[in-house]
Short mmCIF file of C-alpha atoms in Angstrom, two decimals:
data_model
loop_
_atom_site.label_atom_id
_atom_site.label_comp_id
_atom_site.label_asym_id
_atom_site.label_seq_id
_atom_site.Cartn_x
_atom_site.Cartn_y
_atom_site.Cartn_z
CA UNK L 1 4.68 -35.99 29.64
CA UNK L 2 6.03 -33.76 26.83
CA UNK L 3 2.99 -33.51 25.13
CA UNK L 4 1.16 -32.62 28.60
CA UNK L 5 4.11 -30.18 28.90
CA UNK L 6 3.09 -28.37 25.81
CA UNK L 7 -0.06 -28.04 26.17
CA UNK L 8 0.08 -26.52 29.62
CA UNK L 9 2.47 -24.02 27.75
CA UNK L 10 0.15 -22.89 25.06
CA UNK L 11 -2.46 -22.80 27.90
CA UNK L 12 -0.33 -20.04 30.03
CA UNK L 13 0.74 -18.62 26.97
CA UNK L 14 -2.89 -17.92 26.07
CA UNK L 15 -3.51 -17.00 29.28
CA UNK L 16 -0.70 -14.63 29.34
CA UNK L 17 -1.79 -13.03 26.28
CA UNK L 18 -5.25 -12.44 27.45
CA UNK L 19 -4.61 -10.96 30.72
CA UNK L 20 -2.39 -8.10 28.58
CA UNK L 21 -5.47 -7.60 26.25
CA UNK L 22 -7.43 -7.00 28.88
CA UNK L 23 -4.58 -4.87 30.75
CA UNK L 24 -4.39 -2.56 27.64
CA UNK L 25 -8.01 -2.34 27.04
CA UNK L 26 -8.34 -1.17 30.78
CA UNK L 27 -5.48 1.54 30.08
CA UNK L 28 -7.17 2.42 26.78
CA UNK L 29 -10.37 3.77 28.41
CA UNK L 30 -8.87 5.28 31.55
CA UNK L 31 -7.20 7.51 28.44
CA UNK L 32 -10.46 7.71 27.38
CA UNK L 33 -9.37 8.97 23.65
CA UNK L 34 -7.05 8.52 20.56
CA UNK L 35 -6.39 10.77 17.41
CA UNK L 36 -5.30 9.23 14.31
CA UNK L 37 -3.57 11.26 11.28
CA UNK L 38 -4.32 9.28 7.86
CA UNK L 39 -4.40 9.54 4.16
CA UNK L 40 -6.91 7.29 3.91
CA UNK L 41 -9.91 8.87 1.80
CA UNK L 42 -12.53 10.63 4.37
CA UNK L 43 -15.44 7.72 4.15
CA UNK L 44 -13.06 4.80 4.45
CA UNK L 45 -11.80 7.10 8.08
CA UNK L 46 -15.66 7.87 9.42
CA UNK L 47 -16.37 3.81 8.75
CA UNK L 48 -13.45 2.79 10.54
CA UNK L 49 -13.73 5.14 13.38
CA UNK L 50 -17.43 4.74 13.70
CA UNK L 51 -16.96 1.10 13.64
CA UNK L 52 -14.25 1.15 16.68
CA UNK L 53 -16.01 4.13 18.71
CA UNK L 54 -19.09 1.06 18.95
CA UNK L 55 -16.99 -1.67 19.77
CA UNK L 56 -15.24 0.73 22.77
CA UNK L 57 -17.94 3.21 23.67
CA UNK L 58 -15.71 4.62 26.35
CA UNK L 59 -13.24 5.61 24.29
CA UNK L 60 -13.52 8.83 21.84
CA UNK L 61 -12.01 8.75 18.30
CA UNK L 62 -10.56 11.93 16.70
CA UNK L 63 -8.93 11.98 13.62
CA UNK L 64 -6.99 14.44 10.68
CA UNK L 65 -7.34 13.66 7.30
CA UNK L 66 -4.52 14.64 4.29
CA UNK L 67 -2.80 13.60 2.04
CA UNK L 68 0.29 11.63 3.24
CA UNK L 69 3.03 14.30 2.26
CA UNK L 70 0.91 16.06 4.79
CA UNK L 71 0.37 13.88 7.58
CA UNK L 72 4.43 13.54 7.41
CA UNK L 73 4.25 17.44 7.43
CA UNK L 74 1.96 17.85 10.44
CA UNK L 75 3.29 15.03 12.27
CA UNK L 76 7.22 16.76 11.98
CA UNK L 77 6.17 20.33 12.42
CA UNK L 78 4.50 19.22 15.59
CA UNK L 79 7.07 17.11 16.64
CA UNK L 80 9.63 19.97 16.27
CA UNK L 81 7.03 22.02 18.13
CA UNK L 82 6.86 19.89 21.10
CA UNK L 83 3.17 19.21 20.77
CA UNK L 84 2.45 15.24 20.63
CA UNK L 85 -0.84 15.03 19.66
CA UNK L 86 -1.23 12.39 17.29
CA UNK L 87 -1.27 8.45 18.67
CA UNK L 88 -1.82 6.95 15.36
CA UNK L 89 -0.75 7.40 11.66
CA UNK L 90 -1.62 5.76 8.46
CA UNK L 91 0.62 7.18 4.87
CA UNK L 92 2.27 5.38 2.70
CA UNK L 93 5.10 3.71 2.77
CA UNK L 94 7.65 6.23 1.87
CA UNK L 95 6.24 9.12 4.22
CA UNK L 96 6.19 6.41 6.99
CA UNK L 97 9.39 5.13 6.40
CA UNK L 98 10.75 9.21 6.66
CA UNK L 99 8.77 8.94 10.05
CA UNK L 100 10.36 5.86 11.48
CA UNK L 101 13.57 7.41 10.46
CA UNK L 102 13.27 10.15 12.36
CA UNK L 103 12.29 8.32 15.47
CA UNK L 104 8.59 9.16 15.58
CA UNK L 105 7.38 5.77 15.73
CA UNK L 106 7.61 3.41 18.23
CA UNK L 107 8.09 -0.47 17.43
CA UNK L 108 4.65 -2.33 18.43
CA UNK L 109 3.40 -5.95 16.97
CA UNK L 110 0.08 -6.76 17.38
CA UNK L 111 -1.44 -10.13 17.84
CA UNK L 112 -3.39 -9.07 14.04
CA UNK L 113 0.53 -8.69 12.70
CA UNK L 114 0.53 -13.03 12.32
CA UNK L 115 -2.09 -12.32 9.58
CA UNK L 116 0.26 -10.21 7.53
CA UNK L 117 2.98 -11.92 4.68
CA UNK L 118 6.64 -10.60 5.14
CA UNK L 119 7.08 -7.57 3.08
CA UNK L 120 3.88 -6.30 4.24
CA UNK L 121 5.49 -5.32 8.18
CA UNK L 122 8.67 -3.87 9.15
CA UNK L 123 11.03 -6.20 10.00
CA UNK L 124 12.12 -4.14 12.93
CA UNK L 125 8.66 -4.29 14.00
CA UNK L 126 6.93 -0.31 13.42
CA UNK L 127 4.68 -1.23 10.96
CA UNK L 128 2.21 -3.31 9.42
CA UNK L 129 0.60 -2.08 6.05
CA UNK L 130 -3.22 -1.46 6.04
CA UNK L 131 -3.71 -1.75 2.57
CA UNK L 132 -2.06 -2.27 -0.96
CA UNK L 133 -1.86 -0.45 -4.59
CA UNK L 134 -0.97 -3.42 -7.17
CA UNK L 135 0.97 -1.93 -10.20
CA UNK L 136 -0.36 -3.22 -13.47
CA UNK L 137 -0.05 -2.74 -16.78
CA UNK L 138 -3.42 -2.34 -18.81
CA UNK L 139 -4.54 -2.58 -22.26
CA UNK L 140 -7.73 -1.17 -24.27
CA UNK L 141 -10.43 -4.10 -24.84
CA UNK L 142 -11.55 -2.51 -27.97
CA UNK L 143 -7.72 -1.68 -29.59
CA UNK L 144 -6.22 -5.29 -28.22
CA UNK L 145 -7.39 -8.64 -28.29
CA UNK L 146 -6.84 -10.84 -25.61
CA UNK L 147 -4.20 -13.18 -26.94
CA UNK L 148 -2.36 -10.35 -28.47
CA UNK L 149 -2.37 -8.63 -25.17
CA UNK L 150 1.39 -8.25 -23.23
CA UNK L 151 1.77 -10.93 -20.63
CA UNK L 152 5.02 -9.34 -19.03
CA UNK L 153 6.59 -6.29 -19.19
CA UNK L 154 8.71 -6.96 -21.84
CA UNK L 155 6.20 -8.19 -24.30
CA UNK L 156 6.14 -4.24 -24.62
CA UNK L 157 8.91 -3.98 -26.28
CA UNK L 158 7.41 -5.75 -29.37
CA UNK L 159 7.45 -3.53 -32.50
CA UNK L 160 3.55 -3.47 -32.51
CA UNK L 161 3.22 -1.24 -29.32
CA UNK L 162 5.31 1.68 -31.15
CA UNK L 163 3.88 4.75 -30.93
CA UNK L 164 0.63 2.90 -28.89
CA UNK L 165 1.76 2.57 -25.39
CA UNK L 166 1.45 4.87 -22.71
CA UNK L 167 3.91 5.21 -19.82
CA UNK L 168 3.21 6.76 -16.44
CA UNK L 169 6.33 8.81 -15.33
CA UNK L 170 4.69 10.05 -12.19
CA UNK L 171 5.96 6.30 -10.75
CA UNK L 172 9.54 6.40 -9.01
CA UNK L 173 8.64 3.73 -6.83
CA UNK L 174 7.72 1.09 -9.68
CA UNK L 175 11.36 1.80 -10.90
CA UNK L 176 13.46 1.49 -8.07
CA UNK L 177 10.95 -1.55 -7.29
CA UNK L 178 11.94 -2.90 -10.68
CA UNK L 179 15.65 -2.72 -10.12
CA UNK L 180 15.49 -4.38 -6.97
CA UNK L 181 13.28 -7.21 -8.63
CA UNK L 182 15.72 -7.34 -11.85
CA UNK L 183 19.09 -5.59 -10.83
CA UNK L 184 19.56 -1.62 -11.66
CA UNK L 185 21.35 -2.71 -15.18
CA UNK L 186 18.65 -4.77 -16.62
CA UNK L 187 15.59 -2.26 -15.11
CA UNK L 188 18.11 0.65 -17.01
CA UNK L 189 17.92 -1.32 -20.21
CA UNK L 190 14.36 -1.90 -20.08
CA UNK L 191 13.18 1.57 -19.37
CA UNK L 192 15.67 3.05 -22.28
CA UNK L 193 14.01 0.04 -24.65
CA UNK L 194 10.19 1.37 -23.47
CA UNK L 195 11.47 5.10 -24.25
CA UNK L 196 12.95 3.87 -27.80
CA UNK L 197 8.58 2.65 -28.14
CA UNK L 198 8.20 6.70 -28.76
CA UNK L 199 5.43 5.93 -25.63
CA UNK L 200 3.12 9.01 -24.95
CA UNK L 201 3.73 9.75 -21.28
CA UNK L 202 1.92 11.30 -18.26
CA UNK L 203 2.16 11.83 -14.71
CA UNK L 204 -0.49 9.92 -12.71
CA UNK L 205 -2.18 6.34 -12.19
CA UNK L 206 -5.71 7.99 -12.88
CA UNK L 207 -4.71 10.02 -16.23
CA UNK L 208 -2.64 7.39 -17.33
CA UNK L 209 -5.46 4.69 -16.94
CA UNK L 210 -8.20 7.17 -18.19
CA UNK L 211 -6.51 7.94 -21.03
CA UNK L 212 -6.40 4.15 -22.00
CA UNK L 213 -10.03 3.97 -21.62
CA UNK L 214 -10.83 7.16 -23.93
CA UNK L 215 -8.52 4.68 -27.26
CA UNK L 216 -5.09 7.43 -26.59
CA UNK L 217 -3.02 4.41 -25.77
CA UNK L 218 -3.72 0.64 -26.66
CA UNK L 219 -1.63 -0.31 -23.67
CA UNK L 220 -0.23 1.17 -20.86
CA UNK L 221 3.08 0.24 -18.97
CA UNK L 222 2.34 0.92 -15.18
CA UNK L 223 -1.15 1.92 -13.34
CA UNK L 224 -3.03 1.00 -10.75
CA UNK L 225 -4.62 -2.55 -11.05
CA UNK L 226 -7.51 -1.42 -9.23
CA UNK L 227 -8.16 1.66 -10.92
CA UNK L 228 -8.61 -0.32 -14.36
CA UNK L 229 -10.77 -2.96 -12.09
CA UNK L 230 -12.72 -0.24 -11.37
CA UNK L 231 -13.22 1.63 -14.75
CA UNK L 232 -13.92 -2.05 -16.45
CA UNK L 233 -16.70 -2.38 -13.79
CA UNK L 234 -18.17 0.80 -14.78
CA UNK L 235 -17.97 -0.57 -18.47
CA UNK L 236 -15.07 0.79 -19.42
CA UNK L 237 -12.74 -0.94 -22.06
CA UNK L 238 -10.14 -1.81 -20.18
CA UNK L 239 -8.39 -4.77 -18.36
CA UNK L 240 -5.11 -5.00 -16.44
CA UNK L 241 -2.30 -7.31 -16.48
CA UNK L 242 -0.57 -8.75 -13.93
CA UNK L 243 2.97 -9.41 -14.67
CA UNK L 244 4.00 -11.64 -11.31
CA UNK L 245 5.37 -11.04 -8.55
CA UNK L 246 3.17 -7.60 -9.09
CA UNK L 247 5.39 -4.85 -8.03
CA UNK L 248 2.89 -3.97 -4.61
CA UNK L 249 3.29 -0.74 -2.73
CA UNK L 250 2.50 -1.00 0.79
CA UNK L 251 0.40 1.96 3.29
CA UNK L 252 1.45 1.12 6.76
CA UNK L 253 0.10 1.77 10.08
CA UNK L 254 1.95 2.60 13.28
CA UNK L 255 1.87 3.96 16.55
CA UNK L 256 3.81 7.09 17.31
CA UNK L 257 6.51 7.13 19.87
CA UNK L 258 5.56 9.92 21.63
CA UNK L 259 1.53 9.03 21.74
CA UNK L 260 -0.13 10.44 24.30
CA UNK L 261 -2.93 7.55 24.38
CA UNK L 262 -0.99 4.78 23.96
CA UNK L 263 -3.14 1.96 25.11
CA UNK L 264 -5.81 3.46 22.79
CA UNK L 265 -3.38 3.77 19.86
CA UNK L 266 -2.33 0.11 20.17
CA UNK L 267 -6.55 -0.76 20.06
CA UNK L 268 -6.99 1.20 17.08
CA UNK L 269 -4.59 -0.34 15.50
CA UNK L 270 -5.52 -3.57 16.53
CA UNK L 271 -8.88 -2.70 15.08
CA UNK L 272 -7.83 -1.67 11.46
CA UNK L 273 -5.54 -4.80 10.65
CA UNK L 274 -8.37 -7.21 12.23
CA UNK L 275 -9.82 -8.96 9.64
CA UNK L 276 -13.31 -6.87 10.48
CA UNK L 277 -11.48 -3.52 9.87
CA UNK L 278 -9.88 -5.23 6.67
CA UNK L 279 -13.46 -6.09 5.59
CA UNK L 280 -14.74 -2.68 5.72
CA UNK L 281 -11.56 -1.78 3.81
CA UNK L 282 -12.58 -4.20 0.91
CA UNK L 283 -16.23 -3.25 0.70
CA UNK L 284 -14.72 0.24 0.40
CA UNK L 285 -12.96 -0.60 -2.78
CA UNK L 286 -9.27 -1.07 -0.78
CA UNK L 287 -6.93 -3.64 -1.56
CA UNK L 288 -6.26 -5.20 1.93
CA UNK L 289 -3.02 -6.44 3.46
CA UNK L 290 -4.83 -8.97 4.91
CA UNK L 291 -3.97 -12.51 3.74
CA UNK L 292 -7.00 -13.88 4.73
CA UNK L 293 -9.63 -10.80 3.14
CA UNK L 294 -9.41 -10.93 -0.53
CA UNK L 295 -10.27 -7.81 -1.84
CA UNK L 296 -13.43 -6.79 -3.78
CA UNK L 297 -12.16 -5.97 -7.67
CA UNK L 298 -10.33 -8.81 -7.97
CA UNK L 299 -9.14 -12.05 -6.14
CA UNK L 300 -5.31 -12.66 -5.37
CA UNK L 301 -5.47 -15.75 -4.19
CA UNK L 302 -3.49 -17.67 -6.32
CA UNK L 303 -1.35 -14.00 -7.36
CA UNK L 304 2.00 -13.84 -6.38
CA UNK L 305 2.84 -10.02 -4.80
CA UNK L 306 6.29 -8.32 -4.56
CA UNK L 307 5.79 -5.98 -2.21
CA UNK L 308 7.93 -2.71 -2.42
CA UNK L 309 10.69 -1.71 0.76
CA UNK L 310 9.93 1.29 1.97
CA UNK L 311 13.76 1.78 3.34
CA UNK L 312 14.40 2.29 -0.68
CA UNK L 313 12.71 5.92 -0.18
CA UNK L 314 15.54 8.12 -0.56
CA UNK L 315 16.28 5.98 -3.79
CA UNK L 316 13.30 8.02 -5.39
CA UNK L 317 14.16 11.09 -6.10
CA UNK L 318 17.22 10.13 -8.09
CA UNK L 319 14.99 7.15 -9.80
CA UNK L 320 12.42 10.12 -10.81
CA UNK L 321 15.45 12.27 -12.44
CA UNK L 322 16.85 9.06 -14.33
CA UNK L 323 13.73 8.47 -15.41
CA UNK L 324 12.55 12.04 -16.94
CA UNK L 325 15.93 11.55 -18.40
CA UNK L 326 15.64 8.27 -19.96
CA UNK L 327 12.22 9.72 -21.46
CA UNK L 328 13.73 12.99 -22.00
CA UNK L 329 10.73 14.45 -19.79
CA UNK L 330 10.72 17.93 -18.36
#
């Protein structure tokens, strides 16, 4: 009887959960449109949005593309303004964070949201994140062997990397992301140990990682993995180095509160965590949040991730100052 019970539950519940699908696809093309404001790069937006304008003809995507300082710009200013035209917005996680905190988003979980590992959606339920950025560290194929390369980040500390590392200072988020994995005192010591390595240091992933490739550094201390995927594809000599859980920054998705085609906002963002949207993410070079859709530079399935808290945002503007100041950077 109890197993007839609960069976006839998962049955309605099914049932239940179909008849709203259908209910907000209805709504969604009665609105008949939805705008989206990302910082996703142009191509990986026209893919997407071609890609969900054929799967609901009867519904027209629009979309802004910026950086995500300024989607968080034009999505205040118009806020403030009392125009709500956006229904969608993809940034990462810090800019969405400021977002949620200032009441722009509205909590929705999508059915794709099961799909997703804790850390990568918002607890209180505004966000899911779209894709990832792995930190890495990196080291130059023809200046480091293999077995000589660092495993973790304090292998860098050895006397050997002295004057040969390179440090990316452009990177508040990997700090306050290592105090939270270590505890502020230890991720303090660390950093003041790395600056004592007389490391040459830049602002950027890209510089940072190029720079490795063209013999400045032997190693670097933090960069993108997928940027030194990418330049070791190309032939460059480089490899990265996963020191686990890699420190993961997350680029969330949400739907705004105030979007004026919300039926078509929760389909589009549907759309982009499915594991088809994720897909076109991959072959597009993205890391995707995905569990299930490994991405296309490297595999992660047996890599453990620590993914970053956006709600640690306004710890990185103080975490940039201690850190020009540990480096004695202006």
């Amino acid at each position: 009887m109890n197993r007839r019970l609960s069976v006839l539950f998962v049955l309605l519940a099914s049932f239940a959960a179909t008849a709203r699908a259908a209910a907000v696809e209805d709504s969604a093309k009665a609105e008949g449109e939805v705008v989206l404001y990302s910082s996703l790069n142009n191509e990986q937006i026209v893919t997407l949005v071609d890609a969900f304008k054929k799967k609901y003809p009867n519904i027209k995507p629009s979309f802004y593309r910026g950086t995500s300082d300024r989607v968080l710009q034009r999505a205040v200013t118009e806020s403030k303004a009392g125009r709500f035209a956006v229904d969608v917005v993809t940034s990462a996680g810090f800019q969405l964070q400021l977002m949620k905190e200032s009441g722009l988003t509205q909590k929705y979980v999508p059915p794709e949201a099961a799909s997703y590992n804790e850390g990568f959606k918002d607890p209180d339920g505004h966000w899911v994140s779209v894709h990832s950025l792995l930190n890495s560290m990196a080291y130059n194929t023809q200046l480091v062997k293999p077995n000589e390369a660092p495993k973790k980040y304090e292998d860098l500390l050895a006397p050997r990397w002295k004057g040969r590392l390179g440090v990316n200072l452009q990177d508040h988020e990997w700090y306050v992301s290592l105090q939270r994995r270590w505890g502020k005192e230890k991720a303090r010591n660390f950093l003041k140990a790395l600056a004592a390595q007389q490391p040459g240091i830049r602002d950027g992933h890209n510089i940072t990682a190029q720079l490795l490739a063209a013999g400045e550094f032997h190693v670097v201390s933090n960069t993108y993995a997928h940027i030194a995927a990418r330049i070791k594809n190309q032939g460059g000599p480089v490899h990265y180095v996963f020191d686990e859980p890699v420190i993961t920054y997350v680029h969330p998705i949400a739907l705004m509160k105030a979007a004026p085609h919300p039926n078509a906002g929760k389909l589009l963002v549907s759309f982009i965590l499915s594991a088809d949207g994720q897909q076109m993410l991959r072959d597009q070079g993205r890391i995707p949040s995905h569990r299930d859709i490994d991405p296309k530079v490297f595999s992660l399935r047996n890599v453990k991730l620590f993914a970053s808290d956006p709600k640690l945002a306004k710890e990185y503007a103080p975490a940039t100052e201690e850190m020009r100041a540990i480096f004695a950077a202006r």
